[in-house]
mmCIF file of C-alpha atoms in Angstrom:
data_model
loop_
_atom_site.group_PDB
_atom_site.id
_atom_site.type_symbol
_atom_site.label_atom_id
_atom_site.label_comp_id
_atom_site.label_asym_id
_atom_site.label_seq_id
_atom_site.Cartn_x
_atom_site.Cartn_y
_atom_site.Cartn_z
ATOM 1 C CA MET P 1 -23.046 11.435 51.316
ATOM 2 C CA ASN P 2 -21.928 10.027 48.084
ATOM 3 C CA LYS P 3 -19.425 7.078 48.505
ATOM 4 C CA GLN P 4 -15.664 8.328 47.009
ATOM 5 C CA ARG P 5 -14.221 5.723 44.683
ATOM 6 C CA ALA P 6 -11.523 5.188 42.095
ATOM 7 C CA ILE P 7 -12.662 5.978 38.592
ATOM 8 C CA PHE P 8 -10.980 4.464 35.090
ATOM 9 C CA VAL P 9 -10.957 7.243 32.554
ATOM 10 C CA ASP P 10 -10.254 5.508 29.043
ATOM 11 C CA LYS P 11 -8.737 7.289 26.033
ATOM 12 C CA GLY P 12 -11.269 8.687 23.582
ATOM 13 C CA SER P 13 -11.095 8.401 19.699
ATOM 14 C CA GLY P 14 -8.213 9.396 18.347
ATOM 15 C CA GLY P 15 -7.072 10.606 21.657
ATOM 16 C CA TRP P 16 -3.468 9.989 23.177
ATOM 17 C CA GLY P 17 -2.825 8.108 26.603
ATOM 18 C CA THR P 18 -3.252 4.256 28.175
ATOM 19 C CA GLY P 19 -6.012 5.950 30.347
ATOM 20 C CA LEU P 20 -6.040 6.838 33.727
ATOM 21 C CA ARG P 21 -6.895 6.165 37.097
ATOM 22 C CA ILE P 22 -8.267 8.631 39.297
ATOM 23 C CA GLU P 23 -8.766 7.807 42.741
ATOM 24 C CA PRO P 24 -9.982 11.005 45.405
ATOM 25 C CA LYS P 25 -7.497 11.167 48.635
ATOM 26 C CA GLY P 26 -7.441 13.240 51.521
ATOM 27 C CA LYS P 27 -8.506 16.759 50.429
ATOM 28 C CA LYS P 28 -7.975 16.060 46.510
ATOM 29 C CA THR P 29 -12.137 15.953 45.617
ATOM 30 C CA LYS P 30 -12.438 17.995 43.176
ATOM 31 C CA VAL P 31 -13.023 17.433 39.765
ATOM 32 C CA VAL P 32 -11.785 21.260 38.375
ATOM 33 C CA SER P 33 -13.212 22.218 34.892
ATOM 34 C CA ILE P 34 -11.452 24.632 32.766
ATOM 35 C CA THR P 35 -13.129 24.086 29.847
ATOM 36 C CA GLY P 36 -15.253 27.974 30.169
ATOM 37 C CA GLY P 37 -18.089 27.907 29.960
ATOM 38 C CA GLY P 38 -19.788 26.522 32.983
ATOM 39 C CA ILE P 39 -18.892 22.536 33.994
ATOM 40 C CA HIS P 40 -17.508 20.636 31.405
ATOM 41 C CA PRO P 41 -20.135 17.434 31.356
ATOM 42 C CA VAL P 42 -16.784 15.294 30.916
ATOM 43 C CA ALA P 43 -16.405 16.601 34.813
ATOM 44 C CA ARG P 44 -19.514 16.504 36.068
ATOM 45 C CA LYS P 45 -20.070 12.415 34.304
ATOM 46 C CA ILE P 46 -16.170 12.161 36.943
ATOM 47 C CA ALA P 47 -17.738 13.960 39.411
ATOM 48 C CA GLN P 48 -21.099 11.430 39.550
ATOM 49 C CA VAL P 49 -19.009 8.426 39.156
ATOM 50 C CA SER P 50 -16.391 9.062 41.855
ATOM 51 C CA GLY P 51 -19.072 10.908 43.958
ATOM 52 C CA THR P 52 -16.803 14.034 44.287
ATOM 53 C CA GLU P 53 -17.230 17.275 43.477
ATOM 54 C CA ALA P 54 -17.010 19.496 40.352
ATOM 55 C CA ILE P 55 -15.891 22.918 39.916
ATOM 56 C CA ASP P 56 -15.946 25.549 37.370
ATOM 57 C CA GLY P 57 -12.164 26.365 37.066
ATOM 58 C CA PHE P 58 -13.358 29.451 35.583
ATOM 59 C CA LYS P 59 -15.637 30.942 38.038
ATOM 60 C CA ASN P 60 -13.943 29.528 41.683
ATOM 61 C CA SER P 61 -10.455 29.086 42.820
ATOM 62 C CA VAL P 62 -9.117 26.203 43.265
ATOM 63 C CA PRO P 63 -5.777 25.437 45.759
ATOM 64 C CA GLU P 64 -3.829 22.655 43.531
ATOM 65 C CA ASP P 65 -3.840 20.338 46.891
ATOM 66 C CA GLU P 66 -7.633 19.635 46.576
ATOM 67 C CA MET P 67 -7.723 18.909 42.798
ATOM 68 C CA MET P 68 -8.216 15.336 42.498
ATOM 69 C CA CYS P 69 -8.199 15.652 38.336
ATOM 70 C CA VAL P 70 -8.596 18.812 36.247
ATOM 71 C CA VAL P 71 -10.908 19.018 32.820
ATOM 72 C CA ILE P 72 -9.373 20.929 29.522
ATOM 73 C CA ASP P 73 -10.153 21.299 26.326
ATOM 74 C CA CYS P 74 -6.608 22.733 24.662
ATOM 75 C CA GLY P 75 -5.170 22.172 21.602
ATOM 76 C CA GLY P 76 -1.710 21.811 22.532
ATOM 77 C CA THR P 77 -0.587 24.821 24.047
ATOM 78 C CA ALA P 78 0.607 25.995 27.515
ATOM 79 C CA ARG P 79 -2.013 24.480 29.054
ATOM 80 C CA ILE P 80 -2.056 20.805 28.364
ATOM 81 C CA GLY P 81 0.992 20.794 29.925
ATOM 82 C CA LEU P 82 0.941 22.745 32.377
ATOM 83 C CA TYR P 83 -0.963 20.514 35.076
ATOM 84 C CA PRO P 84 0.871 17.630 33.925
ATOM 85 C CA MET P 85 3.892 19.647 35.281
ATOM 86 C CA LYS P 86 2.201 19.649 38.645
ATOM 87 C CA ARG P 87 1.411 16.002 38.408
ATOM 88 C CA ILE P 88 -2.082 16.672 38.441
ATOM 89 C CA PRO P 89 -4.002 14.009 36.629
ATOM 90 C CA THR P 90 -5.234 15.752 33.513
ATOM 91 C CA VAL P 91 -8.197 14.803 31.201
ATOM 92 C CA ASP P 92 -8.508 16.904 27.650
ATOM 93 C CA VAL P 93 -11.849 16.498 26.170
ATOM 94 C CA LEU P 94 -9.502 17.537 22.582
ATOM 95 C CA PRO P 95 -7.858 14.570 20.523
ATOM 96 C CA SER P 96 -4.808 16.392 21.512
ATOM 97 C CA SER P 97 -1.437 14.768 21.922
ATOM 98 C CA PRO P 98 1.769 15.855 24.145
ATOM 99 C CA SER P 99 2.948 19.381 22.519
ATOM 100 C CA GLY P 100 3.953 23.025 23.017
ATOM 101 C CA PRO P 101 6.382 24.077 25.750
ATOM 102 C CA LEU P 102 5.835 21.949 28.217
ATOM 103 C CA ALA P 103 5.708 18.698 26.322
ATOM 104 C CA LYS P 104 8.264 17.246 28.073
ATOM 105 C CA HIS P 105 6.199 16.777 31.291
ATOM 106 C CA ILE P 106 3.158 15.119 29.456
ATOM 107 C CA LYS P 107 3.084 11.637 30.509
ATOM 108 C CA GLU P 108 0.777 8.587 29.803
ATOM 109 C CA ASP P 109 0.447 8.270 33.973
ATOM 110 C CA ILE P 110 -0.816 11.351 34.178
ATOM 111 C CA PHE P 111 -2.814 12.790 30.736
ATOM 112 C CA VAL P 112 -5.283 11.495 28.944
ATOM 113 C CA SER P 113 -7.248 12.780 25.404
ATOM 114 C CA GLY P 114 -9.652 12.624 23.522
ATOM 115 C CA VAL P 115 -12.371 11.820 26.011
ATOM 116 C CA THR P 116 -15.832 11.496 26.719
ATOM 117 C CA GLU P 117 -18.442 10.844 28.957
ATOM 118 C CA LYS P 118 -18.889 7.271 28.172
ATOM 119 C CA GLU P 119 -14.759 6.478 28.652
ATOM 120 C CA ILE P 120 -15.328 7.404 31.960
ATOM 121 C CA ARG P 121 -16.003 3.703 34.688
ATOM 122 C CA LEU P 122 -15.376 2.933 38.139
ATOM 123 C CA ALA P 123 -11.910 1.260 38.378
ATOM 124 C CA ASP P 124 -12.202 -2.473 37.812
ATOM 125 C CA GLU P 125 -10.656 -3.556 41.464
ATOM 126 C CA GLN P 126 -13.401 -1.054 42.961
ATOM 127 C CA ILE P 127 -16.634 -2.915 41.377
ATOM 128 C CA GLU P 128 -18.499 -4.603 43.472
ATOM 129 C CA SER P 129 -21.916 -6.713 43.557
ATOM 130 C CA HIS P 130 -24.594 -5.526 41.259
ATOM 131 C CA SER P 131 -26.738 -4.665 44.024
ATOM 132 C CA GLU P 132 -24.493 -2.670 45.839
ATOM 133 C CA THR P 133 -23.473 -0.567 42.365
ATOM 134 C CA SER P 134 -27.722 -0.286 41.567
ATOM 135 C CA GLN P 135 -27.761 1.396 45.270
ATOM 136 C CA LEU P 136 -24.912 2.912 44.336
ATOM 137 C CA ASN P 137 -26.385 4.435 40.824
ATOM 138 C CA THR P 138 -29.638 5.330 42.846
ATOM 139 C CA SER P 139 -27.785 7.210 45.572
ATOM 140 C CA ASN P 140 -26.270 9.171 43.184
ATOM 141 C CA LYS P 141 -29.112 9.955 41.360
ATOM 142 C CA GLU P 142 -30.643 11.179 44.870
ATOM 143 C CA ASN P 143 -28.031 13.272 45.207
ATOM 144 C CA SER P 144 -26.768 14.394 41.902
ATOM 145 C CA ASN P 145 -30.103 15.920 41.391
ATOM 146 C CA ILE P 146 -29.487 17.810 44.302
ATOM 147 C CA ASN P 147 -26.277 19.222 42.998
ATOM 148 C CA ASN P 148 -27.146 19.344 39.492
ATOM 149 C CA GLU P 149 -29.892 21.775 40.291
ATOM 150 C CA ASP P 150 -27.135 24.267 41.933
ATOM 151 C CA LEU P 151 -25.080 23.555 38.778
ATOM 152 C CA LYS P 152 -28.036 24.031 36.027
ATOM 153 C CA LYS P 153 -28.769 27.584 37.621
ATOM 154 C CA GLU P 154 -25.039 28.217 37.785
ATOM 155 C CA ASP P 155 -24.706 27.312 33.877
ATOM 156 C CA GLN P 156 -27.863 28.072 32.625
ATOM 157 C CA GLY P 157 -26.529 31.569 31.680
ATOM 158 C CA ASP P 158 -23.911 30.241 29.573
ATOM 159 C CA ARG P 159 -25.187 27.399 27.677
ATOM 160 C CA ASP P 160 -27.726 29.483 26.790
ATOM 161 C CA ASN P 161 -25.069 31.927 25.488
ATOM 162 C CA PHE P 162 -24.941 31.814 21.987
ATOM 163 C CA LEU P 163 -21.322 33.657 21.853
ATOM 164 C CA MET P 164 -20.050 31.457 24.162
ATOM 165 C CA ARG P 165 -21.190 28.071 22.052
ATOM 166 C CA PHE P 166 -19.967 29.486 19.324
ATOM 167 C CA SER P 167 -16.516 30.171 21.104
ATOM 168 C CA LYS P 168 -16.425 26.471 22.000
ATOM 169 C CA GLY P 169 -17.681 25.361 18.642
ATOM 170 C CA ILE P 170 -14.457 27.244 16.865
ATOM 171 C CA GLY P 171 -11.967 26.029 19.445
ATOM 172 C CA LYS P 172 -12.984 22.880 18.950
ATOM 173 C CA VAL P 173 -12.402 23.044 15.357
ATOM 174 C CA THR P 174 -8.806 24.602 15.135
ATOM 175 C CA GLY P 175 -8.381 22.170 17.870
ATOM 176 C CA THR P 176 -9.109 19.161 15.671
ATOM 177 C CA PHE P 177 -6.901 21.077 12.432
ATOM 178 C CA TYR P 178 -4.182 22.109 14.874
ATOM 179 C CA GLN P 179 -3.848 18.015 16.059
ATOM 180 C CA ALA P 180 -4.087 16.806 12.571
ATOM 181 C CA GLY P 181 -1.275 19.397 11.537
ATOM 182 C CA ARG P 182 1.083 18.305 14.202
ATOM 183 C CA ASP P 183 0.456 14.540 13.954
ATOM 184 C CA SER P 184 1.216 15.145 9.915
ATOM 185 C CA ILE P 185 4.781 16.681 10.922
ATOM 186 C CA ASP P 186 5.173 14.141 13.319
ATOM 187 C CA MET P 187 5.072 11.526 10.729
ATOM 188 C CA LEU P 188 6.733 13.062 8.195
ATOM 189 C CA ILE P 189 9.526 13.422 10.466
ATOM 190 C CA LYS P 190 9.588 10.080 12.344
ATOM 191 C CA ASN P 191 8.392 8.402 8.613
ATOM 192 C CA ILE P 192 8.493 9.826 5.732
ATOM 193 C CA ILE P 193 12.261 11.177 5.824
ATOM 194 C CA PRO P 194 13.973 8.906 7.218
ATOM 195 C CA PHE P 195 12.671 6.752 4.513
ATOM 196 C CA MET P 196 13.940 8.989 2.063
ATOM 197 C CA ALA P 197 17.499 9.164 3.083
ATOM 198 C CA PHE P 198 17.314 6.107 2.680
ATOM 199 C CA VAL P 199 16.519 5.834 -0.595
ATOM 200 C CA SER P 200 18.702 8.237 -1.694
ATOM 201 C CA MET P 201 21.495 6.362 -0.123
ATOM 202 C CA LEU P 202 20.716 3.193 -2.172
ATOM 203 C CA ILE P 203 19.903 5.133 -5.419
ATOM 204 C CA GLY P 204 23.543 6.710 -5.310
ATOM 205 C CA ILE P 205 25.480 3.614 -4.231
ATOM 206 C CA ILE P 206 23.469 1.466 -7.372
ATOM 207 C CA ASN P 207 24.664 5.004 -9.986
ATOM 208 C CA TYR P 208 27.928 5.390 -8.425
ATOM 209 C CA THR P 209 28.995 2.120 -8.748
ATOM 210 C CA GLY P 210 27.524 1.327 -12.013
ATOM 211 C CA ILE P 211 25.680 -2.057 -10.457
ATOM 212 C CA GLY P 212 21.897 -0.897 -12.265
ATOM 213 C CA ASP P 213 23.760 -0.230 -16.032
ATOM 214 C CA ALA P 214 25.294 -3.391 -15.597
ATOM 215 C CA MET P 215 22.219 -5.484 -14.714
ATOM 216 C CA ALA P 216 20.247 -3.476 -17.489
ATOM 217 C CA THR P 217 22.341 -4.377 -20.166
ATOM 218 C CA PHE P 218 22.074 -7.897 -18.653
ATOM 219 C CA LEU P 219 18.610 -8.098 -18.219
ATOM 220 C CA SER P 220 17.174 -6.020 -21.543
ATOM 221 C CA PRO P 221 18.025 -9.047 -23.939
ATOM 222 C CA LEU P 222 15.186 -11.185 -22.378
ATOM 223 C CA ALA P 223 12.386 -8.397 -23.321
ATOM 224 C CA GLY P 224 12.665 -10.064 -26.919
ATOM 225 C CA SER P 225 9.687 -13.278 -25.563
ATOM 226 C CA LEU P 226 7.065 -13.972 -23.361
ATOM 227 C CA TRP P 227 10.173 -16.393 -21.742
ATOM 228 C CA GLY P 228 12.691 -13.723 -21.269
ATOM 229 C CA LEU P 229 10.056 -11.627 -19.919
ATOM 230 C CA ILE P 230 8.816 -14.063 -17.362
ATOM 231 C CA ILE P 231 12.607 -14.539 -16.619
ATOM 232 C CA LEU P 232 13.239 -11.067 -16.546
ATOM 233 C CA ALA P 233 9.935 -10.273 -13.643
ATOM 234 C CA PHE P 234 11.278 -13.348 -11.783
ATOM 235 C CA VAL P 235 14.370 -11.927 -11.455
ATOM 236 C CA CYS P 236 13.456 -8.309 -10.290
ATOM 237 C CA SER P 237 10.813 -10.002 -7.874
ATOM 238 C CA LEU P 238 13.627 -11.955 -5.974
ATOM 239 C CA PRO P 239 12.814 -11.392 -2.119
ATOM 240 C CA PHE P 240 16.580 -10.560 -2.198
ATOM 241 C CA LEU P 241 17.266 -8.659 -5.330
ATOM 242 C CA SER P 242 13.631 -6.712 -5.547
ATOM 243 C CA PRO P 243 14.174 -4.522 -2.334
ATOM 244 C CA VAL P 244 17.453 -3.365 -3.814
ATOM 245 C CA LEU P 245 15.721 -2.870 -6.989
ATOM 246 C CA GLY P 246 13.440 -0.899 -5.733
ATOM 247 C CA PRO P 247 14.126 2.261 -4.545
ATOM 248 C CA GLY P 248 13.624 5.395 -7.162
ATOM 249 C CA SER P 249 12.499 2.180 -9.592
ATOM 250 C CA VAL P 250 16.460 3.344 -11.052
ATOM 251 C CA ILE P 251 16.672 -0.441 -13.018
ATOM 252 C CA ALA P 252 13.404 -0.222 -14.420
ATOM 253 C CA GLN P 253 13.641 3.252 -15.741
ATOM 254 C CA ILE P 254 17.276 2.392 -17.162
ATOM 255 C CA ILE P 255 15.519 -0.977 -18.541
ATOM 256 C CA GLY P 256 12.433 0.430 -20.085
ATOM 257 C CA VAL P 257 14.886 3.102 -22.137
ATOM 258 C CA LEU P 258 16.436 0.068 -23.442
ATOM 259 C CA ILE P 259 13.457 -1.834 -24.365
ATOM 260 C CA GLY P 260 11.550 0.897 -25.421
ATOM 261 C CA THR P 261 14.702 2.082 -27.925
ATOM 262 C CA GLU P 262 14.711 -1.653 -29.380
ATOM 263 C CA ILE P 263 11.140 -2.145 -30.311
ATOM 264 C CA ALA P 264 11.327 1.775 -31.721
ATOM 265 C CA LYS P 265 14.139 -0.020 -33.699
ATOM 266 C CA GLY P 266 11.835 -2.822 -35.005
ATOM 267 C CA ASN P 267 14.416 -5.274 -33.008
ATOM 268 C CA ILE P 268 11.181 -6.373 -30.639
ATOM 269 C CA PRO P 269 7.858 -6.385 -31.386
ATOM 270 C CA PRO P 270 5.793 -4.088 -30.147
ATOM 271 C CA GLN P 271 3.129 -6.070 -28.627
ATOM 272 C CA PHE P 272 5.544 -7.238 -25.987
ATOM 273 C CA ALA P 273 5.437 -3.821 -24.676
ATOM 274 C CA LEU P 274 2.651 -4.122 -22.179
ATOM 275 C CA PRO P 275 4.125 -7.224 -20.637
ATOM 276 C CA ALA P 276 7.695 -6.017 -20.818
ATOM 277 C CA LEU P 277 6.137 -3.010 -18.422
ATOM 278 C CA PHE P 278 5.134 -5.140 -15.707
ATOM 279 C CA ALA P 279 8.072 -7.313 -16.119
ATOM 280 C CA ILE P 280 10.115 -4.929 -14.952
ATOM 281 C CA ASN P 281 8.241 -3.330 -12.208
ATOM 282 C CA ALA P 282 7.694 -6.497 -10.252
ATOM 283 C CA GLN P 283 9.860 -5.657 -7.931
ATOM 284 C CA VAL P 284 8.075 -1.793 -7.266
ATOM 285 C CA GLY P 285 7.120 -1.282 -3.757
ATOM 286 C CA ALA P 286 9.251 -4.023 -2.671
ATOM 287 C CA ASP P 287 11.554 -1.915 -0.849
ATOM 288 C CA PHE P 288 8.922 -0.101 0.441
ATOM 289 C CA ILE P 289 6.667 -2.778 2.968
ATOM 290 C CA PRO P 290 8.092 -2.128 6.077
ATOM 291 C CA VAL P 291 7.365 0.999 6.228
ATOM 292 C CA GLY P 292 4.040 1.316 4.885
ATOM 293 C CA LEU P 293 2.746 -1.831 7.654
ATOM 294 C CA SER P 294 4.563 0.915 9.882
ATOM 295 C CA LEU P 295 2.677 3.786 8.987
ATOM 296 C CA GLY P 296 -0.304 0.874 9.380
ATOM 297 C CA GLU P 297 0.509 0.387 12.559
ATOM 298 C CA ALA P 298 1.217 -2.604 12.686
ATOM 299 C CA LYS P 299 2.622 -4.896 15.353
ATOM 300 C CA ALA P 300 6.492 -5.861 14.905
ATOM 301 C CA GLU P 301 5.109 -9.342 14.621
ATOM 302 C CA THR P 302 3.326 -8.499 11.875
ATOM 303 C CA VAL P 303 6.561 -6.233 10.098
ATOM 304 C CA GLN P 304 8.466 -9.598 10.978
ATOM 305 C CA TYR P 305 5.974 -11.813 9.333
ATOM 306 C CA GLY P 306 4.363 -9.992 6.409
ATOM 307 C CA VAL P 307 7.251 -8.392 4.432
ATOM 308 C CA PRO P 308 9.021 -11.701 3.403
ATOM 309 C CA ALA P 309 5.077 -12.817 3.274
ATOM 310 C CA VAL P 310 4.260 -10.408 0.621
ATOM 311 C CA LEU P 311 7.754 -10.261 -0.839
ATOM 312 C CA TYR P 312 7.365 -14.377 -1.569
ATOM 313 C CA SER P 313 4.091 -13.425 -3.092
ATOM 314 C CA ARG P 314 5.999 -11.005 -5.667
ATOM 315 C CA LEU P 315 7.514 -14.171 -6.904
ATOM 316 C CA ILE P 316 3.798 -15.454 -8.002
ATOM 317 C CA THR P 317 1.740 -12.267 -8.881
ATOM 318 C CA GLY P 318 5.235 -10.902 -10.569
ATOM 319 C CA VAL P 319 5.030 -13.676 -13.119
ATOM 320 C CA LEU P 320 0.904 -13.759 -13.291
ATOM 321 C CA ALA P 321 0.702 -10.423 -14.365
ATOM 322 C CA VAL P 322 3.362 -10.582 -17.152
ATOM 323 C CA ILE P 323 1.398 -13.405 -18.579
ATOM 324 C CA ILE P 324 -2.125 -11.770 -18.023
ATOM 325 C CA ALA P 325 -0.512 -8.554 -19.909
ATOM 326 C CA TYR P 326 0.729 -10.352 -22.785
ATOM 327 C CA VAL P 327 -3.043 -12.493 -23.507
ATOM 328 C CA ALA P 328 -3.701 -8.893 -22.945
ATOM 329 C CA SER P 329 -1.491 -7.422 -25.602
ATOM 330 C CA ILE P 330 -2.221 -10.016 -28.206
ATOM 331 C CA GLY P 331 -3.554 -8.640 -31.425
ATOM 332 C CA LEU P 332 -3.579 -5.263 -29.692
ATOM 333 C CA TYR P 333 -0.747 -3.566 -32.360
ATOM 334 C CA GLN P 334 -2.114 -5.195 -35.481
#
């Protein structure tokens, strides 16, 4: 008889969770595959590594007090939360995240998703010497060969059934797209909508107080010379101003209209149009830096040091952009 051992199941690519440590205890020695089409390879691998028994949950009724864990292929409906609700370790072969009517029961200590056979291994504290592991593997192979003969006979009809394979493929594709849509909506609610509300508030403050008009009137005369444009870019990219000037590009729009009007009147030479464009946009995106880092799943320390680093770098790159644009515009309008 196989020696029963604790295993660790890590999340797969795009999966959810921190991984599960699953251990046979008492009567809980059965790995129940509830995926359709026979015993799933992940369930079979869990049973082989842990020295337990894999059972097709669609063909056999297994008491819950005998379930060591269940293997499912749910994209995010009721089944995904049914077994976590009963505190039965759940391994989802699809990269699903907590969702559905039972989502509140799906916790990291009871659920992991996106699992393939390569994410299954012996628990660290259960790993012994190489010789014992080799002996275990040899014993497992001998016993698994006997078990696999029965499993192959039992599942051969299902695996050879084209309709079964086709339906499972459709289910996998549907689950993947469903999860992608759910992740998109989750990102929209947690990151993009709050950012839009924040930007709307800043735009309202700028418009209501008249700060934008005042600064535009003050800065627009600088657009008549190269040094003036450099000063304009420097002011717009100051770290304590750029996050306030960035939302909605209010300042850039107002100054752009004023400069365009002066160029049309002939008060500002047309060759200053290109460098002026870079000068008035030196602050663009400065308000989005923390949001962009969070969307990239940056750590708190990265955001803490990354935001000021980018803001201060704009002081240099903003001025350089104006100079490069001025050089590129020489002779452009003659």
